[in-house]
Coordinates of C-alpha atoms in Angstrom, one line a residue:
L1 CA 37.9 56.5 58.0
E2 CA 39.3 56.9 54.6
A3 CA 40.5 53.5 53.9
L4 CA 37.5 51.8 55.4
F5 CA 35.7 54.3 53.0
L6 CA 37.5 52.8 50.3
C7 CA 37.4 49.2 50.9
V8 CA 33.5 49.2 51.1
S9 CA 33.5 51.6 48.2
L10 CA 35.5 48.7 45.8
F11 CA 32.5 46.3 46.3
R12 CA 29.2 46.2 44.3
L13 CA 26.3 43.7 44.4
K14 CA 26.0 42.0 40.7
D15 CA 23.6 39.7 39.1
L16 CA 25.9 37.4 37.0
E17 CA 25.4 34.7 34.6
V18 CA 25.8 31.3 36.1
P19 CA 28.7 29.4 33.7
K20 CA 27.5 26.1 32.2
L21 CA 28.1 22.8 34.3
G22 CA 31.5 20.8 32.9
D23 CA 32.3 17.3 33.1
S24 CA 34.4 18.2 36.5
D25 CA 32.4 20.8 37.8
V26 CA 29.9 21.6 40.8
L27 CA 27.4 23.8 41.1
V28 CA 26.9 25.0 44.6
K29 CA 24.1 27.2 46.2
M30 CA 26.5 29.3 48.8
L31 CA 24.8 29.2 52.2
A32 CA 27.0 31.1 54.7
A33 CA 30.3 33.2 54.3
P34 CA 32.5 34.9 57.3
I35 CA 34.1 38.0 56.5
N36 CA 37.4 37.9 57.9
P37 CA 40.4 39.7 58.4
A38 CA 42.3 38.3 55.3
D39 CA 39.2 39.0 53.2
I40 CA 39.7 42.7 54.0
N41 CA 43.6 42.8 53.8
T42 CA 43.0 41.1 50.2
I43 CA 40.2 44.1 49.3
Q44 CA 43.0 46.4 50.4
G45 CA 45.7 44.9 48.4
T46 CA 48.1 44.4 51.0
Y47 CA 47.4 40.3 51.5
A48 CA 49.8 37.9 49.8
L49 CA 47.5 36.4 47.9
L50 CA 45.4 39.0 45.1
P51 CA 43.2 37.8 42.7
P52 CA 43.3 38.9 39.5
L53 CA 40.3 41.7 39.4
P54 CA 37.2 41.9 39.0
A55 CA 36.9 38.9 41.5
V56 CA 34.5 37.5 43.7
G57 CA 35.2 38.2 47.2
G58 CA 35.7 35.8 50.4
N59 CA 38.3 32.8 51.1
E60 CA 35.9 30.9 53.6
G61 CA 32.2 29.7 53.4
V62 CA 30.2 26.7 53.1
G63 CA 27.6 25.7 50.3
E64 CA 25.3 23.1 49.3
V65 CA 25.6 20.9 46.1
L66 CA 23.0 21.6 43.4
E67 CA 24.4 19.5 40.2
V68 CA 27.6 17.8 39.5
G69 CA 29.3 17.1 36.1
R70 CA 29.3 13.8 34.8
R71 CA 32.7 12.7 35.9
V72 CA 32.5 13.8 39.6
T73 CA 32.0 10.4 41.9
A74 CA 33.2 11.9 45.3
L75 CA 29.9 14.7 45.4
K76 CA 26.3 14.6 45.0
P77 CA 23.3 17.0 45.2
G78 CA 22.7 17.8 49.1
D79 CA 26.2 17.5 50.3
W80 CA 27.4 20.4 52.1
V81 CA 31.1 21.6 50.9
I82 CA 33.7 24.2 51.6
P83 CA 36.6 25.5 50.1
V84 CA 40.1 23.3 49.8
D85 CA 41.8 26.5 49.3
A86 CA 41.6 30.4 49.7
G87 CA 40.9 32.2 46.7
L88 CA 37.2 30.3 45.7
G89 CA 35.3 33.6 46.3
T90 CA 32.7 32.7 48.5
W91 CA 30.2 35.7 48.7
R92 CA 28.1 34.9 46.3
T93 CA 24.8 33.1 46.1
R94 CA 25.6 30.5 43.4
G95 CA 28.7 29.0 41.5
V96 CA 30.6 26.5 39.4
F97 CA 33.8 25.3 40.6
P98 CA 36.2 22.4 39.8
A99 CA 35.3 19.3 42.1
E100 CA 38.8 19.6 43.6
M101 CA 38.2 22.8 45.1
L102 CA 35.9 21.5 47.2
L103 CA 35.9 19.5 49.9
K104 CA 32.5 17.9 51.8
V105 CA 32.0 18.4 55.2
P106 CA 29.2 16.6 57.3
S107 CA 25.7 18.4 57.1
D108 CA 24.8 17.3 60.9
I109 CA 26.8 20.1 62.2
P110 CA 25.8 23.6 63.1
L111 CA 25.6 26.2 59.9
L112 CA 27.8 28.6 61.3
C113 CA 30.6 25.9 62.6
A114 CA 30.6 25.0 58.7
A115 CA 30.8 28.1 57.4
T116 CA 33.7 29.2 59.5
L117 CA 35.5 25.9 59.5
S118 CA 38.5 25.9 56.9
I119 CA 40.4 28.6 58.0
N120 CA 40.4 29.4 61.7
P121 CA 39.8 26.4 63.5
C122 CA 42.6 25.2 61.1
T123 CA 44.8 27.2 62.1
A124 CA 44.3 26.9 65.7
F125 CA 44.7 22.9 65.0
R126 CA 47.8 23.1 63.1
M127 CA 49.9 25.6 65.0
L128 CA 49.1 23.3 68.3
A129 CA 49.9 20.0 66.7
D130 CA 52.8 20.9 64.6
F131 CA 55.4 23.1 66.3
E132 CA 55.7 21.4 69.9
S133 CA 54.7 17.9 71.4
L134 CA 52.1 19.1 73.7
A135 CA 50.8 16.9 76.4
P136 CA 48.3 17.2 79.0
G137 CA 49.0 19.6 81.6
D138 CA 51.1 21.4 79.8
S139 CA 50.6 25.1 78.6
V140 CA 50.2 27.8 75.5
I141 CA 50.5 31.8 75.8
Q142 CA 48.3 33.4 72.8
N143 CA 47.7 37.1 72.1
A144 CA 44.2 38.4 70.7
A145 CA 42.5 35.6 72.2
N146 CA 39.3 37.0 71.6
S147 CA 40.3 36.4 67.6
S148 CA 38.2 33.8 65.7
V149 CA 41.5 31.6 65.9
G150 CA 42.2 32.7 69.7
Q151 CA 38.6 31.0 70.8
A152 CA 39.4 27.6 68.7
V153 CA 43.1 27.9 70.4
I154 CA 41.0 27.6 73.7
Q155 CA 38.6 25.3 72.7
I156 CA 40.8 22.7 70.9
A157 CA 43.3 22.9 73.6
R158 CA 40.9 22.6 76.2
A159 CA 39.8 19.4 74.6
S160 CA 43.4 17.9 74.5
G161 CA 43.8 18.9 78.6
I162 CA 46.3 21.8 77.6
K163 CA 46.2 25.1 79.7
T164 CA 45.7 28.5 78.1
I165 CA 47.0 32.0 79.1
N166 CA 45.0 34.1 76.8
V167 CA 46.4 37.7 76.3
V168 CA 43.5 40.6 75.1
R169 CA 43.7 44.1 75.1
G170 CA 41.7 46.3 77.8
R171 CA 38.7 47.9 76.6
P172 CA 35.1 48.9 78.2
D173 CA 33.4 45.5 77.9
L174 CA 36.2 43.7 79.7
P175 CA 34.6 41.6 82.1
K176 CA 31.9 40.7 79.8
L177 CA 34.5 39.5 77.2
V178 CA 36.6 37.9 80.2
E179 CA 33.1 36.0 81.1
R180 CA 32.5 34.4 77.4
L181 CA 36.5 33.3 77.2
M182 CA 36.2 31.4 80.1
A183 CA 32.9 30.0 79.4
L184 CA 35.0 28.5 76.3
G185 CA 37.1 26.9 78.6
A186 CA 40.1 29.4 79.3
D187 CA 42.4 29.1 82.0
H188 CA 43.9 32.4 82.7
I189 CA 42.8 35.9 81.0
I190 CA 45.3 38.8 81.5
T191 CA 45.3 42.0 79.6
E192 CA 48.6 43.2 77.7
E193 CA 49.1 45.8 80.7
M194 CA 48.9 42.8 82.9
L195 CA 51.5 41.1 80.6
R196 CA 54.5 43.4 82.1
K197 CA 53.6 43.1 85.7
P198 CA 55.6 41.3 88.2
E199 CA 52.4 39.8 89.4
M200 CA 52.3 37.4 86.3
K201 CA 55.0 35.2 88.3
D202 CA 51.6 34.1 90.4
I203 CA 50.1 32.5 87.6
F204 CA 53.1 30.3 86.8
K205 CA 52.5 29.0 90.8
S206 CA 49.8 26.7 89.7
I207 CA 50.7 25.6 85.7
P208 CA 53.8 25.3 83.9
R209 CA 55.3 28.3 81.8
P210 CA 54.6 27.8 78.1
R211 CA 56.4 26.3 75.7
L212 CA 54.3 27.5 73.1
A213 CA 53.2 31.3 72.3
L214 CA 51.1 31.9 69.6
N215 CA 51.3 35.6 68.0
C216 CA 49.1 37.3 65.9
I217 CA 49.6 41.2 66.7
G218 CA 53.2 41.8 66.4
G219 CA 55.2 45.1 68.6
K220 CA 55.6 45.2 72.2
S221 CA 52.6 42.6 72.7
T222 CA 54.8 39.9 70.8
T223 CA 57.7 41.2 72.9
D224 CA 56.1 40.9 76.1
M225 CA 54.7 37.7 75.6
L226 CA 57.8 36.3 74.6
R227 CA 59.4 36.7 77.8
H228 CA 57.0 34.2 79.6
L229 CA 58.3 31.2 77.2
Q230 CA 60.2 28.5 78.7
P231 CA 63.9 27.9 77.3
K232 CA 63.8 26.4 74.0
G233 CA 59.8 27.5 73.8
T234 CA 58.7 28.0 70.2
M235 CA 56.8 31.0 69.4
V236 CA 54.8 31.4 66.2
T237 CA 53.5 33.9 64.2
Y238 CA 50.4 33.9 62.1
G239 CA 49.2 37.4 62.0
G240 CA 50.7 41.0 62.3
M241 CA 47.4 43.2 63.4
A242 CA 49.4 45.7 64.9
K243 CA 51.4 46.5 61.7
Q244 CA 54.6 46.0 64.1
P245 CA 57.6 44.3 63.5
V246 CA 58.2 41.3 65.8
M247 CA 61.0 42.5 68.1
V248 CA 63.1 39.7 69.9
P249 CA 65.6 40.5 72.7
V250 CA 69.2 39.0 71.7
S251 CA 69.6 36.9 75.2
A252 CA 66.4 35.3 74.2
F253 CA 68.0 33.8 71.5
I254 CA 71.5 33.3 72.9
F255 CA 70.5 32.3 77.1
R256 CA 66.9 30.7 76.3
D257 CA 67.1 29.7 72.6
V258 CA 63.9 30.4 71.8
R259 CA 62.6 29.5 68.2
L260 CA 60.7 31.8 66.0
R261 CA 58.5 30.5 63.3
G262 CA 55.6 31.5 60.7
F263 CA 52.2 29.7 59.7
W264 CA 49.9 30.1 56.8
M265 CA 47.2 28.0 56.4
T266 CA 47.4 28.4 53.2
Q267 CA 50.5 27.6 52.6
W268 CA 50.4 24.5 54.7
R269 CA 47.8 23.3 52.1
K270 CA 49.9 23.9 49.0
D271 CA 52.6 21.8 50.5
H272 CA 50.0 19.0 51.7
M273 CA 48.2 19.2 48.3
H274 CA 49.2 15.7 47.5
D275 CA 48.3 14.6 50.7
Q276 CA 44.6 14.9 51.0
G277 CA 44.3 12.8 53.9
S278 CA 46.0 15.2 56.0
M279 CA 43.2 17.5 55.5
T280 CA 40.5 14.9 55.9
R281 CA 41.7 13.8 59.1
M282 CA 42.0 17.5 60.1
I283 CA 38.8 18.1 59.3
D284 CA 37.3 14.8 60.6
A285 CA 39.0 15.6 63.9
L286 CA 37.5 19.1 64.3
C287 CA 33.9 18.1 62.9
Q288 CA 34.0 15.3 66.4
L289 CA 35.0 17.9 68.5
I290 CA 32.4 20.1 66.8
R291 CA 29.6 17.2 67.4
R292 CA 30.7 16.7 71.2
G293 CA 29.9 20.3 71.5
Q294 CA 33.7 21.1 72.1
L295 CA 34.3 23.2 69.8
T296 CA 31.8 26.2 68.7
A297 CA 31.3 28.5 66.0
P298 CA 33.2 32.0 67.0
A299 CA 30.3 34.6 68.1
C300 CA 28.9 35.8 64.8
T301 CA 26.5 38.7 63.6
E302 CA 24.5 37.2 60.6
V303 CA 24.1 39.7 57.8
P304 CA 21.6 39.5 54.5
L305 CA 23.8 39.6 51.5
Q306 CA 22.3 42.5 50.3
D307 CA 23.5 44.3 53.7
Y308 CA 27.2 43.4 52.7
R309 CA 28.2 47.2 53.1
A310 CA 27.6 47.4 57.0
A311 CA 29.1 43.8 57.1
L312 CA 31.9 45.4 55.7
E313 CA 31.9 48.1 58.0
A314 CA 31.4 46.5 61.0
S315 CA 34.4 44.2 60.6
M316 CA 36.7 46.5 60.6
K317 CA 35.8 48.1 63.6
P318 CA 38.0 48.0 66.9
F319 CA 37.8 45.9 69.5
V320 CA 34.9 43.7 67.6
S321 CA 34.7 40.3 68.9
S322 CA 31.6 39.0 66.6
K323 CA 32.5 38.0 63.0
Q324 CA 30.2 39.1 60.5
I325 CA 28.8 36.1 58.4
L326 CA 26.9 37.0 55.1
L327 CA 23.9 34.5 54.7
L328 CA 23.4 34.0 50.8

């Protein structure tokens, strides 16, 4: 509770003058921006990327271009744009940004899909593509499957013919959550407790053991998930919600030759800073999935900006599968 109060109390809603538009700048009217776990970690001072204070919160969102500087050719008024990288400060109604910090996205996709496009679906896309050469019929296992990344993994994998084994925490409304994830295309949904039971072997009578495991929790959940990975398989860690280390039995390294990797979307963007084609191709592929109805926005709760305190509080409650979206 103390951490929650501190997080909320650090924020104020302030009226500021919009800076003058430079030749290479773009004036953007922000439309919608989510509250992600990384935003909360940034406020708490525990994230790897911390802006100088005072700062505007928000790493993700979508806005509409209102005006462009005279040297800007890639964007025009009316275009929808998302941040190229984290740290833009999207929890605002207006902003003037350098054009190179923005990426145009199609305005014919749903608003909430655009607002939540640049971090979680991209993370899911890259992890499925970059660590193992997966083919239709292969399987992936992931924990925190109800997270925004988890929901995107289920849908992107389904569109590629890849089976998903999805681990969630036990909770009072588990049947409702199972129904929602199955509707997204999940093949198997199990609780962390079930992950440790002998009955897990029954799943692998119909699908192969996974070659890829995706971990955003850490601790015992990760160790239990790793036991079901194929020899020479890869586990990718992209989060640590349990705030516990990743523990791996020595036998998994020696006798099964598993590989442990890490992934951070911000680092991927830095590594591909001079290869904008990679970013564009990924966004195009995700937008095609959205248009075909194969990728939807995560479960969202839309909140007016003036109610940001309630949105911050809600985003920090346990067992909440609905992402808070600030309408700007």
